[in-house]
């Protein structure tokens, strides 16, 4: 039989065979619902109690005061150890070596040797003093007992009682007994209170030194935004910059890095401190972490400025009071002082305030100027403020081209001899002719007898990028815009930059969003005063201010667009810049259009009447072909070099900058192109005369005849 056969049995009632039913599975014991609910409620209550704000506050309180005691113990132990050993001298010696100050390290080493010698001498004196101390004790005891006996004898004789002989000794013994009784009574409470008093003292030391971690402090104490700047805050901020050599050097310094810092000085609406970096840490590394440094100091990025003073391996930190730079500065003295006048040669224009809160004034004497920045950041207002001050000197002549043309310079109508307003190509042409007029006046002054005194002539071109990007081309096929040697505006600006200053002809330009296309390198390098509002990138900052200023800490690209309107970073010898710095940051006074109009009216009253031309006189129209025929004279052909010389002699302003390329461009396609004769390029008179005779212009044809 197989083992898996199910046995059969007969039901006695039905007499049928059935298989037995499977046994029911044992029932699983169930937990009563009541205890489960109680357990869940208990768990929720415990979780709520643990995570509640009251519990967290209590935990922070216990941890905070516990850390005060632990920190106080550590500080007290360290002070005691420093006082008993040479560890303090060794730390200062290591700090001086880490900072590269080897002279100071030598001085600390000498102090360490003197301390050790003195300590050794004191220990030897202590060993030699034991016999002397025993002798002194015996001698003192004997002297005291003898004195007391002598006193007792005197008292016994006086009182005629022999018992007074030991009276003083008995009194001293009784005094000692009472001292012991009092000490026995006080000793128990003192022994109980002593540890608690010591614990309280350690807690006080820890609390004064703020040894508790930040997370244990109350919320109002953890929020350290705007907290006063202290040496420990500065050192901690530098340590946490993420510069490994700096962090390692601070850790090795015995004074925890305090030797790196100079005095913290109040500087306007902030403080200033010089930081001498340890060997192996470059100033560029610190400058490149300006944002992180500001955050470590609990400041915004725009509230921390890093510059380089004259000392080597040193950075100068200027840290603003929290929120101070967001407050407006006062009105311009031009608005508040109606009696103010200007002097072009010796005066300085009030422009605003530097970060220290001191008045920032700039000299405009014989200085070309470039002001740049992003759009709608206060460029025109800053440039106009200087012109308004200079207008109060009645000897200064203005020629102004506003290539934005929305009326920002309208108040100079009646002050400027030329005022061009508009953004079109025709306005650019007029602005170009205005600058070429400055060149003509400059050349006239240069040719004047030595010692001639000239009145100042200031040309202003606002939105100069419009001129550089202008596509218009003149009748002589020379473009007005661009940055090539054939560009009329570019070449005129370059000529003024080269020689204008010497004869008091200066040019101010305002431009926005500088690039190599709308602000050529030769133009921006020709300005003596370079000022920049907020810019988008560091490369633009270098275009605006130059590499030296940016490498020295100038950072207009880190100003805040829209929030730092009117804040200029200036590189110029005309404004007082702190020693060792290459630039200065100035928050300029804002003069609105209404106030500017009032100042302009005061300037007009000083000058009398000035007739303002709203366009330029281009002079007689040039006819290069006719002029070439004129200089050829009666000769059959003339060398091209001689033709250029004769054209310059005929009209230096028009042809002084011409080269062979310009001459060839005028003649190309006319049938009178230069050709070779005996191996040299010449121009034939007969060909030029034929071209002029065949022109449809009758006036020119008759002139050729």
XYZ file of C-alpha atoms in Angstrom, residues 180-600:
421
model
C 40.220 76.339 64.356
C 36.640 76.366 65.688
C 35.516 78.925 63.110
C 37.301 77.074 60.323
C 35.661 73.829 61.408
C 32.221 75.429 61.270
C 32.818 77.160 57.925
C 34.693 74.302 56.253
C 31.669 72.104 55.629
C 29.514 74.705 53.798
C 32.594 76.030 51.992
C 33.472 72.525 50.875
C 29.947 72.121 49.524
C 29.741 75.569 47.870
C 33.295 75.607 46.486
C 32.714 73.342 43.473
C 29.550 75.233 42.564
C 31.352 78.564 42.780
C 34.152 77.181 40.615
C 31.556 75.891 38.147
C 29.901 79.321 38.093
C 33.253 80.981 37.428
C 33.968 78.617 34.547
C 30.468 79.261 33.143
C 31.109 83.006 33.279
C 34.370 82.643 31.370
C 32.685 80.515 28.711
C 29.757 82.911 28.349
C 32.023 85.940 27.937
C 34.011 84.139 25.248
C 30.848 82.762 23.544
C 32.117 79.187 23.488
C 28.696 77.691 22.714
C 28.125 76.608 19.078
C 25.763 78.627 16.896
C 22.988 76.053 16.812
C 22.546 76.266 20.599
C 21.998 80.039 20.629
C 18.542 81.596 20.651
C 17.191 82.662 17.266
C 17.795 86.371 17.903
C 21.443 85.671 18.767
C 22.027 83.280 15.852
C 20.931 85.972 13.396
C 24.240 87.845 13.185
C 23.428 89.857 10.029
C 24.784 93.340 10.529
C 26.797 92.362 13.596
C 29.807 94.585 14.386
C 33.028 93.496 12.720
C 35.571 92.144 15.208
C 39.009 90.579 14.672
C 37.679 87.105 15.440
C 34.891 87.514 12.855
C 37.375 88.605 10.173
C 39.806 85.773 10.914
C 36.994 83.213 10.949
C 35.683 84.535 7.623
C 39.144 84.235 6.070
C 39.677 80.776 7.538
C 36.437 79.517 6.009
C 37.134 80.854 2.498
C 38.115 77.411 1.275
C 41.794 78.285 0.687
C 43.716 75.360 2.169
C 47.094 77.145 2.732
C 45.318 80.038 4.454
C 43.302 77.754 6.707
C 46.392 75.725 7.588
C 48.436 78.848 8.350
C 45.729 80.278 10.639
C 45.516 76.958 12.482
C 49.279 76.912 13.034
C 49.415 80.510 14.265
C 49.621 80.732 18.022
C 47.320 83.750 18.166
C 44.671 82.083 15.938
C 45.439 84.443 13.054
C 45.170 87.783 14.866
C 48.695 88.721 13.751
C 47.465 88.922 10.141
C 45.145 91.842 10.899
C 45.964 95.495 11.128
C 43.831 97.880 13.186
C 40.125 97.904 12.330
C 39.376 101.531 11.440
C 36.060 103.322 11.086
C 35.742 104.317 7.409
C 32.530 106.165 6.586
C 29.525 103.870 6.733
C 31.701 100.837 7.412
C 35.083 99.676 8.653
C 38.410 99.033 6.977
C 41.125 96.546 7.843
C 44.376 95.466 6.182
C 45.069 91.725 6.124
C 48.639 90.480 5.613
C 48.332 87.070 4.006
C 50.655 84.226 5.031
C 53.230 82.848 2.649
C 51.709 80.648 -0.043
C 48.434 82.583 -0.304
C 48.018 85.069 -3.163
C 45.877 88.185 -3.102
C 44.134 87.007 -6.276
C 42.781 83.963 -4.444
C 41.111 86.173 -1.832
C 39.787 88.598 -4.446
C 38.268 85.719 -6.379
C 36.202 84.696 -3.343
C 34.570 88.031 -2.633
C 31.037 86.656 -2.431
C 31.975 83.878 -0.019
C 33.959 86.306 2.124
C 30.975 88.660 2.268
C 28.667 85.826 3.299
C 31.147 84.720 5.966
C 31.075 88.277 7.302
C 27.239 88.252 7.315
C 27.131 90.869 4.560
C 25.878 91.054 0.985
C 28.443 90.904 -1.793
C 28.064 94.587 -2.673
C 28.842 95.523 0.941
C 32.409 94.149 0.856
C 35.188 95.630 -1.296
C 38.652 94.090 -1.648
C 41.513 96.309 -2.814
C 45.295 96.009 -2.833
C 47.344 98.548 -0.823
C 51.042 99.206 -1.356
C 52.242 96.550 1.103
C 53.095 93.167 -0.397
C 50.837 90.137 0.236
C 48.188 92.439 1.716
C 44.517 92.923 0.935
C 42.443 95.825 2.235
C 38.890 94.946 3.208
C 36.210 97.610 3.390
C 33.094 96.222 5.037
C 29.940 98.331 5.016
C 27.475 98.501 7.859
C 24.587 96.251 6.951
C 22.169 98.124 4.674
C 24.163 101.382 4.717
C 24.812 101.387 0.961
C 21.100 101.142 0.223
C 20.437 104.488 1.885
C 20.498 107.565 -0.405
C 23.180 110.214 -0.037
C 22.419 113.902 0.302
C 21.717 116.385 -2.507
C 24.467 117.874 -4.632
C 26.121 121.118 -3.445
C 25.183 122.504 -6.868
C 21.553 122.302 -5.728
C 21.959 123.462 -2.136
C 24.500 126.278 -2.715
C 23.196 128.815 -5.202
C 26.336 130.943 -4.840
C 28.689 128.204 -6.018
C 31.009 128.997 -8.903
C 33.567 126.898 -10.783
C 37.161 127.236 -11.890
C 38.262 125.017 -14.747
C 41.953 125.152 -13.891
C 42.079 125.018 -10.083
C 38.641 123.824 -8.994
C 37.166 120.386 -8.437
C 33.640 119.356 -9.324
C 31.550 117.875 -6.483
C 30.509 114.484 -7.810
C 29.292 112.523 -4.792
C 30.608 110.572 -1.800
C 33.094 107.761 -1.557
C 32.400 104.660 0.487
C 33.923 106.290 3.570
C 31.289 108.998 3.401
C 33.803 111.698 2.413
C 32.992 114.178 -0.344
C 34.373 113.058 -3.716
C 35.475 115.904 -5.994
C 37.260 115.578 -9.323
C 39.473 117.888 -11.342
C 38.481 118.329 -14.997
C 41.515 120.374 -16.031
C 42.944 119.140 -19.360
C 41.473 115.660 -18.960
C 39.609 113.656 -21.568
C 36.823 111.599 -20.028
C 35.067 108.316 -20.714
C 31.958 107.282 -18.773
C 30.359 103.941 -19.513
C 27.907 101.425 -18.075
C 24.754 99.520 -18.831
C 21.647 101.309 -20.048
C 19.501 103.278 -17.591
C 22.024 103.241 -14.743
C 22.698 106.986 -14.444
C 25.459 107.572 -16.993
C 23.976 110.735 -18.509
C 23.104 112.179 -15.073
C 26.659 111.604 -13.824
C 28.227 113.185 -16.924
C 25.759 116.065 -16.927
C 26.489 116.882 -13.273
C 30.126 117.616 -14.155
C 29.140 119.737 -17.150
C 26.708 121.748 -14.993
C 29.450 122.524 -12.489
C 31.894 123.485 -15.246
C 29.225 125.699 -16.841
C 29.543 127.950 -13.781
C 32.956 128.965 -15.181
C 31.961 131.465 -17.843
C 35.232 131.035 -19.763
C 34.416 127.437 -20.784
C 32.860 126.776 -24.203
C 30.700 123.671 -24.710
C 29.936 121.782 -27.911
C 27.499 118.959 -27.204
C 26.129 116.080 -29.257
C 23.408 114.033 -27.541
C 22.895 110.980 -29.744
C 20.021 109.754 -27.591
C 17.987 112.845 -28.283
C 15.354 112.716 -25.523
C 16.112 116.133 -24.038
C 18.579 115.169 -21.303
C 20.879 117.995 -22.422
C 18.176 120.469 -23.425
C 19.044 122.874 -20.590
C 22.345 123.619 -22.386
C 20.463 125.451 -25.125
C 21.841 128.948 -24.573
C 24.980 127.639 -22.853
C 26.611 125.471 -25.528
C 27.687 126.953 -28.845
C 26.652 123.685 -30.525
C 23.852 121.386 -29.356
C 22.958 118.356 -31.487
C 20.141 116.108 -30.251
C 18.992 112.973 -32.039
C 19.891 109.333 -32.771
C 19.717 109.210 -36.582
C 22.551 108.903 -39.061
C 22.196 112.576 -39.952
C 22.754 113.458 -36.290
C 25.843 111.236 -36.253
C 27.138 113.062 -39.314
C 26.626 116.385 -37.549
C 28.296 115.038 -34.381
C 31.251 113.874 -36.492
C 31.567 117.282 -38.075
C 31.389 118.818 -34.582
C 34.332 116.698 -33.404
C 36.200 117.509 -36.623
C 35.568 121.145 -35.753
C 37.301 120.498 -32.422
C 40.235 119.102 -34.406
C 40.349 122.219 -36.609
C 40.287 124.501 -33.559
C 42.982 122.389 -31.902
C 45.251 122.661 -34.944
C 44.659 126.414 -35.093
C 45.696 126.752 -31.453
C 48.746 124.565 -31.939
C 49.963 126.897 -34.684
C 49.482 129.962 -32.467
C 52.578 131.756 -31.079
C 54.071 130.181 -27.927
C 52.595 131.493 -24.683
C 49.143 132.112 -26.131
C 46.410 131.559 -23.526
C 43.298 129.765 -24.782
C 39.826 129.524 -23.317
C 38.766 125.968 -22.437
C 36.794 124.128 -25.121
C 34.919 120.995 -24.023
C 33.260 118.660 -26.505
C 30.691 116.187 -25.156
C 29.327 113.207 -27.093
C 26.695 111.265 -25.151
C 25.789 107.768 -26.426
C 28.992 107.706 -28.478
C 28.432 104.053 -29.362
C 25.813 105.290 -31.872
C 28.565 107.151 -33.732
C 30.951 104.196 -33.767
C 28.225 101.886 -35.095
C 26.889 104.314 -37.730
C 26.872 102.755 -41.241
C 26.698 106.071 -43.152
C 29.377 106.763 -45.782
C 30.318 110.234 -47.033
C 30.715 111.496 -50.568
C 34.445 110.809 -50.315
C 33.576 107.136 -49.632
C 34.867 107.400 -46.062
C 32.567 105.862 -43.412
C 31.480 107.955 -40.456
C 31.401 105.015 -38.032
C 33.752 102.110 -37.441
C 37.205 101.914 -35.940
C 39.446 101.832 -39.004
C 41.846 104.512 -40.145
C 39.255 105.664 -42.703
C 36.517 106.274 -40.087
C 35.882 109.990 -39.787
C 34.513 109.976 -36.225
C 37.162 107.570 -34.931
C 40.030 109.524 -36.471
C 38.691 112.857 -35.217
C 38.435 111.503 -31.653
C 41.956 110.086 -31.879
C 43.371 113.434 -33.003
C 41.702 115.268 -30.112
C 43.009 112.660 -27.679
C 46.536 112.960 -29.047
C 47.047 116.722 -28.870
C 43.918 118.455 -27.626
C 44.793 118.501 -23.930
C 47.851 120.702 -24.481
C 45.710 123.545 -25.889
C 42.702 123.077 -23.530
C 40.567 121.184 -26.056
C 39.076 118.160 -24.284
C 36.514 115.539 -25.218
C 34.059 113.747 -22.914
C 32.301 110.632 -24.144
C 29.481 108.628 -22.622
C 28.766 105.161 -23.939
C 26.888 102.066 -22.844
C 27.540 98.328 -22.813
C 31.127 98.633 -24.158
C 32.542 96.223 -26.724
C 35.517 96.388 -29.077
C 33.098 97.378 -31.856
C 31.259 100.266 -30.185
C 34.231 101.465 -28.096
C 37.588 100.858 -29.827
C 40.660 100.246 -27.702
C 42.542 103.338 -28.905
C 39.617 105.552 -27.930
C 39.106 104.156 -24.436
C 42.844 104.175 -23.752
C 43.010 107.843 -24.731
C 40.805 109.032 -21.834
C 42.521 110.392 -18.711
C 39.463 109.884 -16.521
C 37.649 106.575 -16.917
C 34.488 105.929 -14.927
C 32.140 102.979 -15.040
C 28.698 102.246 -13.707
C 27.445 98.688 -13.350
C 28.589 96.369 -16.138
C 27.745 92.804 -17.042
C 31.128 91.067 -17.218
C 34.712 91.428 -16.062
C 35.884 91.791 -19.677
C 33.656 94.853 -20.031
C 35.082 96.212 -16.774
C 38.576 95.865 -18.236
C 37.460 97.729 -21.362
C 35.963 100.519 -19.266
C 38.694 101.004 -16.660
C 41.761 99.162 -17.916
C 43.525 96.030 -16.702
C 45.466 97.806 -13.954
C 42.358 99.092 -12.198
C 40.527 95.747 -12.382
C 43.592 93.806 -11.240
C 43.806 96.250 -8.331
C 40.277 95.476 -7.179
C 37.981 97.656 -9.318
C 34.790 95.663 -9.895
C 31.984 97.567 -11.640
C 30.706 94.215 -12.924
C 29.873 93.272 -9.325
C 27.618 96.253 -8.729
C 23.893 95.526 -8.702
C 21.962 96.534 -11.802
C 19.035 98.751 -10.867
C 20.021 98.981 -7.192
C 23.382 100.743 -7.536
C 22.287 103.434 -9.971
C 24.723 106.328 -10.031
C 27.516 104.362 -8.322
C 30.735 104.843 -10.283
C 34.079 103.087 -10.142
C 36.619 105.723 -11.183
C 40.217 105.440 -12.354
C 41.745 108.902 -12.692
C 44.519 111.085 -11.366
C 42.003 113.906 -11.052
C 40.336 112.460 -7.942
C 41.896 111.572 -4.608
C 42.396 107.802 -4.463
C 43.682 106.096 -1.283
C 47.367 105.233 -1.449
C 48.046 101.905 -3.097
C 44.675 101.662 -4.835
C 44.071 102.011 -8.563
C 40.445 103.135 -8.382
C 37.796 104.542 -6.087
C 34.073 103.864 -5.812
C 31.848 106.955 -5.683
C 28.104 107.243 -5.119
C 27.205 110.261 -7.242
C 24.699 112.963 -6.403
C 21.590 112.736 -8.562
C 20.481 116.015 -10.161
C 17.112 115.674 -11.869
C 16.123 117.579 -14.994
C 14.289 120.334 -13.097
C 17.244 120.972 -10.805
C 19.634 120.822 -13.785
C 17.566 123.474 -15.556
C 17.804 125.778 -12.520
C 21.589 125.367 -12.361
C 21.844 126.014 -16.106
